[in-house]
PDB file of C-alpha atoms in Angstrom:
ATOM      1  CA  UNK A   1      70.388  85.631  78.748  1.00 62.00           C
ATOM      2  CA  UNK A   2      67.445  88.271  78.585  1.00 68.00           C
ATOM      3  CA  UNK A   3      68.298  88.837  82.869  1.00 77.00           C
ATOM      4  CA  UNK A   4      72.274  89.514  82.166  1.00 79.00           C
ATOM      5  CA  UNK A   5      74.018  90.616  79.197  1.00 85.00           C
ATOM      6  CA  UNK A   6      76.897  92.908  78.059  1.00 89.00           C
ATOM      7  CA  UNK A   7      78.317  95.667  75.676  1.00 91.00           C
ATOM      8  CA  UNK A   8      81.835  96.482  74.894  1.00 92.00           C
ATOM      9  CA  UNK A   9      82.667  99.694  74.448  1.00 94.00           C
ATOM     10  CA  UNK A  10      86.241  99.846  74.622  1.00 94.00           C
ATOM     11  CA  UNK A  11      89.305  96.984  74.025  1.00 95.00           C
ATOM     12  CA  UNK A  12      91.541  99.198  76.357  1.00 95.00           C
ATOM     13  CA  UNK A  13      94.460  96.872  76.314  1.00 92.00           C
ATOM     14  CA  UNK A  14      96.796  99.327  74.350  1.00 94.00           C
ATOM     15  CA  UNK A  15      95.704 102.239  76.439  1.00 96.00           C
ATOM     16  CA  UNK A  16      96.360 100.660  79.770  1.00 96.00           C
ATOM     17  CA  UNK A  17     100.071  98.932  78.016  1.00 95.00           C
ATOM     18  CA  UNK A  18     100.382 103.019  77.160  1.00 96.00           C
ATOM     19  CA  UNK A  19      99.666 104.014  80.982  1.00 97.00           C
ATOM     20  CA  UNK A  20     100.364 101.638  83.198  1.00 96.00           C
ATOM     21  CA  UNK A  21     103.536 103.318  84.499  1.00 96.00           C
ATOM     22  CA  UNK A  22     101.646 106.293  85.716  1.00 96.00           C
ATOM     23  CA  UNK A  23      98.935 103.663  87.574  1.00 95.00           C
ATOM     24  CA  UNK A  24     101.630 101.896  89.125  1.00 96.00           C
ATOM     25  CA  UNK A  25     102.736 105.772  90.772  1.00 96.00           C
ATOM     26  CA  UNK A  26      99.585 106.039  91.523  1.00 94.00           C
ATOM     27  CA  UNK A  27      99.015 102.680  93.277  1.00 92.00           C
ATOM     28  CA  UNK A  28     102.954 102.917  95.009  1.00 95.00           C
ATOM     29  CA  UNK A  29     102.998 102.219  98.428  1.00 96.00           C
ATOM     30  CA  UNK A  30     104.014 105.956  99.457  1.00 97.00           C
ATOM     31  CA  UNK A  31     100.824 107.661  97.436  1.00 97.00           C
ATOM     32  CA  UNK A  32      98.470 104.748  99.097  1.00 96.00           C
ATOM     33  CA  UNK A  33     100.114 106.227 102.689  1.00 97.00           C
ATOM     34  CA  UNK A  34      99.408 109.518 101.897  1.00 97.00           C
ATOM     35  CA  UNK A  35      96.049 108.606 100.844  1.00 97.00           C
ATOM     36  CA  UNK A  36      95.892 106.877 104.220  1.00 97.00           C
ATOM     37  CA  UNK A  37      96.761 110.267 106.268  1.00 98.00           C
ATOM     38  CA  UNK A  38      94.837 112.696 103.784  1.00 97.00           C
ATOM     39  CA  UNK A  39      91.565 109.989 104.759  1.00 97.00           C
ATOM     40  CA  UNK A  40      92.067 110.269 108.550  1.00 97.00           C
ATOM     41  CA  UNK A  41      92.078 113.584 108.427  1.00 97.00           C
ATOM     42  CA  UNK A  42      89.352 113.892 106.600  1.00 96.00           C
ATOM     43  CA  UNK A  43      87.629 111.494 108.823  1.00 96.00           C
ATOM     44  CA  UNK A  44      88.122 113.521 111.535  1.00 97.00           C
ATOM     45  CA  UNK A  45      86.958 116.526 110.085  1.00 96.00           C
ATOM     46  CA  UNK A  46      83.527 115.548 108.955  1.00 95.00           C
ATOM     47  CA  UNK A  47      83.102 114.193 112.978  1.00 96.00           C
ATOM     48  CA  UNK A  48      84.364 117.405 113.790  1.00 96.00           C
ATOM     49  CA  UNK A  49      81.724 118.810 111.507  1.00 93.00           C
ATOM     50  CA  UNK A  50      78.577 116.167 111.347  1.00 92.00           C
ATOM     51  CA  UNK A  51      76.345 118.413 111.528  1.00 90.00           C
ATOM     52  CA  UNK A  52      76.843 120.382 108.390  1.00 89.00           C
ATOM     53  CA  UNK A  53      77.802 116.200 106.851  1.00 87.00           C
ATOM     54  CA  UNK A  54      74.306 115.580 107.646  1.00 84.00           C
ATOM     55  CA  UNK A  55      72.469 118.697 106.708  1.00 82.00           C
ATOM     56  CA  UNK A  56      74.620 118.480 103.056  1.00 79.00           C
ATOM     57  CA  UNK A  57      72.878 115.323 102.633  1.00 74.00           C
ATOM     58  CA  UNK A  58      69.315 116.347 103.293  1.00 72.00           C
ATOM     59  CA  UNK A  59      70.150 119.523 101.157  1.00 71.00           C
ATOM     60  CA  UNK A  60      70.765 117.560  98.074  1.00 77.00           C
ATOM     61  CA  UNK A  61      67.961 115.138  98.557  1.00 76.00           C
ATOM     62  CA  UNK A  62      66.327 115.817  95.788  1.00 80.00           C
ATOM     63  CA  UNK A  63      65.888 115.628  91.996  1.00 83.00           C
ATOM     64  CA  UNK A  64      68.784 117.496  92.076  1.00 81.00           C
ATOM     65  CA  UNK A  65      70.932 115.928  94.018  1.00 79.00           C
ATOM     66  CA  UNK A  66      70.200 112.768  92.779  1.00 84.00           C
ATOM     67  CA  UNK A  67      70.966 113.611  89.365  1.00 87.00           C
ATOM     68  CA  UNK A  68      74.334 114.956  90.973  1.00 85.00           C
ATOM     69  CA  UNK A  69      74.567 111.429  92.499  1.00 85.00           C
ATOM     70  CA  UNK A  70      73.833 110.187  89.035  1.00 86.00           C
ATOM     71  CA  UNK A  71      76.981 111.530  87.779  1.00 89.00           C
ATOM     72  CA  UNK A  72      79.249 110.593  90.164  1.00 88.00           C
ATOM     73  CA  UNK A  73      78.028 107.129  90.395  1.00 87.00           C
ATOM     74  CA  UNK A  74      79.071 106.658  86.881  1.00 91.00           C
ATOM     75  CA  UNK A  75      82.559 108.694  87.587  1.00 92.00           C
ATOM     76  CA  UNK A  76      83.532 106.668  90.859  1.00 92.00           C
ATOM     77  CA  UNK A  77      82.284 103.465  88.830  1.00 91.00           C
ATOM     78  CA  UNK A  78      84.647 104.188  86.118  1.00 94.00           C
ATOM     79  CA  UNK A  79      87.625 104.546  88.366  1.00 95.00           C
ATOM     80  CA  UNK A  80      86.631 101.135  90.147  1.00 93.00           C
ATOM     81  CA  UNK A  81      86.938  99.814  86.588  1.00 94.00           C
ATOM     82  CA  UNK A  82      89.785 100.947  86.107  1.00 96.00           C
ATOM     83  CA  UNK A  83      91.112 100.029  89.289  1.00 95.00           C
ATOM     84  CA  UNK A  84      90.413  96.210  88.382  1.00 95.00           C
ATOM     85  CA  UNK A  85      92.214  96.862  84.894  1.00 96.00           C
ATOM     86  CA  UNK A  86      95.277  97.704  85.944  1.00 97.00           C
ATOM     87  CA  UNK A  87      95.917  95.908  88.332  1.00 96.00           C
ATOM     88  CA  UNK A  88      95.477  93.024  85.976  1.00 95.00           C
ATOM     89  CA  UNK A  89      97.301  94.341  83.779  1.00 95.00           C
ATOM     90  CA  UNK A  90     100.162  94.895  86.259  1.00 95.00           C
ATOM     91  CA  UNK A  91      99.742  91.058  86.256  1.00 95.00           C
ATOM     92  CA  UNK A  92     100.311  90.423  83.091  1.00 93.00           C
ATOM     93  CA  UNK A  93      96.545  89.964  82.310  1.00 93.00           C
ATOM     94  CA  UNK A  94      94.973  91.323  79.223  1.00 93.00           C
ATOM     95  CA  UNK A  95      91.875  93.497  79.359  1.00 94.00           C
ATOM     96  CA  UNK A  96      89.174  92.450  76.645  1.00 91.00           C
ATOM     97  CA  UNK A  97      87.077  94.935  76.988  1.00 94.00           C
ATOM     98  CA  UNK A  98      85.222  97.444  79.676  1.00 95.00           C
ATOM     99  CA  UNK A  99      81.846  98.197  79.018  1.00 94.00           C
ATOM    100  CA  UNK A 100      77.636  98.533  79.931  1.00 93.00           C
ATOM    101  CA  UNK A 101      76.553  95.434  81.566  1.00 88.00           C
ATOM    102  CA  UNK A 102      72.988  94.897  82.308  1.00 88.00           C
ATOM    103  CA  UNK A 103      71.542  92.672  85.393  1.00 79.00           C
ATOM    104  CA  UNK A 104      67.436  92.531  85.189  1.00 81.00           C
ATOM    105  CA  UNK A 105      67.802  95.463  82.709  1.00 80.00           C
ATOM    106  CA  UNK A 106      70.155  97.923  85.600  1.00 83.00           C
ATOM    107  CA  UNK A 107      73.394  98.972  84.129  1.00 86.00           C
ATOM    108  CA  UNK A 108      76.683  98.618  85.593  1.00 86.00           C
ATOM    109  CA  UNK A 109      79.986  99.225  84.249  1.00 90.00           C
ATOM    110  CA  UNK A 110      81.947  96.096  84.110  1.00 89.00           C
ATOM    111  CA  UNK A 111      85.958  95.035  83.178  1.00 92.00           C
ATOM    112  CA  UNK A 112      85.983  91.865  81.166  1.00 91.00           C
ATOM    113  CA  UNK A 113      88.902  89.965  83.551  1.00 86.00           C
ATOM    114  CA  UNK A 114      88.468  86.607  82.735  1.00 85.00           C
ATOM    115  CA  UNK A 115      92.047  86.223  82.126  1.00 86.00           C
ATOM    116  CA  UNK A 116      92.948  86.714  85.464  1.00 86.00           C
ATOM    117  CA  UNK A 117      92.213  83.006  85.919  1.00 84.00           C
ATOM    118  CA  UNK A 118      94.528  82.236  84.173  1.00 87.00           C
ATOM    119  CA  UNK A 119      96.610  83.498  86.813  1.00 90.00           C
ATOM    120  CA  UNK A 120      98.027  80.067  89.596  1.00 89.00           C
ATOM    121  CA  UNK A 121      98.496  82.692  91.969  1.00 90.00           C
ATOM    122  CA  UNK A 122      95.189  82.892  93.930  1.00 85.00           C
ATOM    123  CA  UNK A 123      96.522  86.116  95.744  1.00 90.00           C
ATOM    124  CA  UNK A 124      97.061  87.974  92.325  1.00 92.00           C
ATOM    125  CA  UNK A 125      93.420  87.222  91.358  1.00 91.00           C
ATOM    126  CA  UNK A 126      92.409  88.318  94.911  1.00 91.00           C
ATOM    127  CA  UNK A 127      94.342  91.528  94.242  1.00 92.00           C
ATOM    128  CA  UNK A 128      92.822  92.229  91.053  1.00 93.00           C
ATOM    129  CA  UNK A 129      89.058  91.359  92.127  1.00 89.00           C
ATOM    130  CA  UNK A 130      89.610  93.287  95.332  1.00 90.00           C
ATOM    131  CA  UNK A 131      91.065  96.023  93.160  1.00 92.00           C
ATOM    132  CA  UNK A 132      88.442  97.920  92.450  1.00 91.00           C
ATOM    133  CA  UNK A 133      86.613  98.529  95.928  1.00 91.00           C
ATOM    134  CA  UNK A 134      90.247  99.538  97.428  1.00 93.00           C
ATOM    135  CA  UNK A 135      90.220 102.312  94.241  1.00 94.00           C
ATOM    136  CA  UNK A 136      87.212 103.334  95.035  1.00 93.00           C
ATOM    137  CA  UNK A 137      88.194 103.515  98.787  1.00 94.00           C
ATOM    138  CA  UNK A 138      91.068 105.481  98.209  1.00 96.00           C
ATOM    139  CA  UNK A 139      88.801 108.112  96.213  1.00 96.00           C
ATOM    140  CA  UNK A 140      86.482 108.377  98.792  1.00 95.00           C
ATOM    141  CA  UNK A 141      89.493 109.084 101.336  1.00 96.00           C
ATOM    142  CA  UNK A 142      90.857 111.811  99.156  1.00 97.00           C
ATOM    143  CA  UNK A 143      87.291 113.134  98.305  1.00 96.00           C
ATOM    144  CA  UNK A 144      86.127 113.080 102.441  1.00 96.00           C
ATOM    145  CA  UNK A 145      89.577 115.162 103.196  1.00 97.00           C
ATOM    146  CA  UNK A 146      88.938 117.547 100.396  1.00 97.00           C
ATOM    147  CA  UNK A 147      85.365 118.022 101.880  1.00 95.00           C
ATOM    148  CA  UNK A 148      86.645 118.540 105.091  1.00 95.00           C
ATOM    149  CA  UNK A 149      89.430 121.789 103.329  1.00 96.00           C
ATOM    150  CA  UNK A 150      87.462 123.139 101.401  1.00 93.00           C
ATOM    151  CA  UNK A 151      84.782 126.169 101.704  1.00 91.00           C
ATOM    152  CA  UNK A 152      81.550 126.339 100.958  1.00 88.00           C
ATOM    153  CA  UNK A 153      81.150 125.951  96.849  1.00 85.00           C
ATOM    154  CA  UNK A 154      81.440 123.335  93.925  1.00 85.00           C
ATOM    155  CA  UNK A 155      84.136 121.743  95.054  1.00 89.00           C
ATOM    156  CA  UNK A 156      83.030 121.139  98.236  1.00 90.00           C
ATOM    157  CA  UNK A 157      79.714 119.803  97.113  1.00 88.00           C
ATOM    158  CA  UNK A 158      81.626 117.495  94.521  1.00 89.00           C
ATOM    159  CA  UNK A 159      83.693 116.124  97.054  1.00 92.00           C
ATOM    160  CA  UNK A 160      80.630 115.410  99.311  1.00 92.00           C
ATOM    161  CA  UNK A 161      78.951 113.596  96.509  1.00 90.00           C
ATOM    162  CA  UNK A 162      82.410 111.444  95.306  1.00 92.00           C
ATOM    163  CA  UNK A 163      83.024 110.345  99.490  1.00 93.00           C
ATOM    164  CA  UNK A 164      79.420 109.985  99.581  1.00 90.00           C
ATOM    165  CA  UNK A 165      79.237 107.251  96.903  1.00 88.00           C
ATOM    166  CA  UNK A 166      82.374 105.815  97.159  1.00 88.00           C
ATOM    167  CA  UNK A 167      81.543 105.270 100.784  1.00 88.00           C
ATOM    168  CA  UNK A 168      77.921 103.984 100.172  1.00 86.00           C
ATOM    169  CA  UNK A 169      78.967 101.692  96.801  1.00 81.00           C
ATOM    170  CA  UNK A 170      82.028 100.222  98.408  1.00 78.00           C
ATOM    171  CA  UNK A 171      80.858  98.936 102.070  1.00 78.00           C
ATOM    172  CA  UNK A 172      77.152  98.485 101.563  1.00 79.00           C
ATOM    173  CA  UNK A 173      76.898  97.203  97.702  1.00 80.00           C
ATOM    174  CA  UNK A 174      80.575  95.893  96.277  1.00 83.00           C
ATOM    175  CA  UNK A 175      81.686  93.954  99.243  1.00 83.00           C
ATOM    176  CA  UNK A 176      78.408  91.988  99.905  1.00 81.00           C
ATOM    177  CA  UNK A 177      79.050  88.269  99.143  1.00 82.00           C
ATOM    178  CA  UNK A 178      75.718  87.956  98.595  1.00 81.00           C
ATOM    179  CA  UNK A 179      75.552  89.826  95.106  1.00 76.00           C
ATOM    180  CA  UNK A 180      77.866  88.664  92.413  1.00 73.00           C
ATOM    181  CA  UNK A 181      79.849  92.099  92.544  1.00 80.00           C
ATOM    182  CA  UNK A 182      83.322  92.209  93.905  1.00 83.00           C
ATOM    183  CA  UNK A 183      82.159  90.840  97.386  1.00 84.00           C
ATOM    184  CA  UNK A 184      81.456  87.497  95.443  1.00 84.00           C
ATOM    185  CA  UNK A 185      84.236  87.039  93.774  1.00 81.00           C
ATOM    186  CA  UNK A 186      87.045  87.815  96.445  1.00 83.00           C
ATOM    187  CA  UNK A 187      85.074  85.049  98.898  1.00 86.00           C
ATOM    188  CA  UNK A 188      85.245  82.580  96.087  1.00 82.00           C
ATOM    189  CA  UNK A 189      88.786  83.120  95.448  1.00 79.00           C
ATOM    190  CA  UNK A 190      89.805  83.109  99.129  1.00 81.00           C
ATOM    191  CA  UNK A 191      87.625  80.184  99.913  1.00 81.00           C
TER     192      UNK A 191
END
């Protein structure tokens, strides 16, 4: 108990009844395909451009920059969250809570879904684990193309620092099986 424990600090189940229509526009199939061409593009422009890629990422390596990494960690976390809470909620799933978990004492955000086993479907509670990495996918598409448009400035760096960690929390953190993040739990349910 003292190595893993939780705090609510939201029941979001009426806010995500309230919003779910606009999630579900968000998460249609034509928005995702967009997403999809926005990302390639945006792909090809930082290998078009890996030079200045790399020498934004030694520029903010610092106190700085990690502070700035600070930040968007906890936004791109959020939206993962929220990710996994609607799509359980498109499922008919109620959200408990969303809240401050703690594993040896370092905080994550976490979406209480445990009634998503409820669920017989083992595909729906695939969907909804797997949920929040393909949110936070998606953002880092849309953040890597808006790097790749934009000039020199805030938005620019912003963008760099949302692809950066969406990119870097997805593949190399949330999908290891090894860690009982999102990785975890979409090899248990498949297997």
């Amino acid at each position: 108990n003292c190595l893993f424990f939780k705090i609510a600090l939201i029941k979001p189940d009426t806010f995500l009844d309230s919003t779910l229509m606009f999630a579900k526009v968000i998460g249609s199939k034509l928005v995702r395909y967009i997403v999809y061409i926005l990302g390639l593009m945006g792909i090809y422009f930082v290998i078009q451009n890996w030079d200045q890629f790399i020498n934004t990422f030694l520029y903010f390596f610092n106190w700085n920059g990690f502070l700035f990494y600070a930040f968007s960690l906890v936004f791109v976390k959020a939206i993962h969250e929220l990710g996994h809470a609607y799509t359980a909620k498109n499922f008919g799933c109620n959200v408990n809570s969303m809240g401050i978990a703690f594993l040896v004492f370092f905080p994550f955000l976490y979406t209480d879904n445990t009634n998503a086993w409820r669920l017989r479907d083992h595909k729906k509670r695939l969907t909804i684990n797997f949920a929040g990495i393909s949110t936070e996918l998606h953002l880092a598409l849309l953040a890597t193309f808006v790097w790749g448009v934009s000039d020199p400035g805030i938005l620019k760096s912003a963008a760099f620092f949302v692809a950066t960690t969406g990119w870097i929390s997805s593949l190399l953190i949330n999908i290891s099986p090894f860690m009982r993040f999102d990785g975890y739990y979409v090899l248990a349910d498949f297997l």
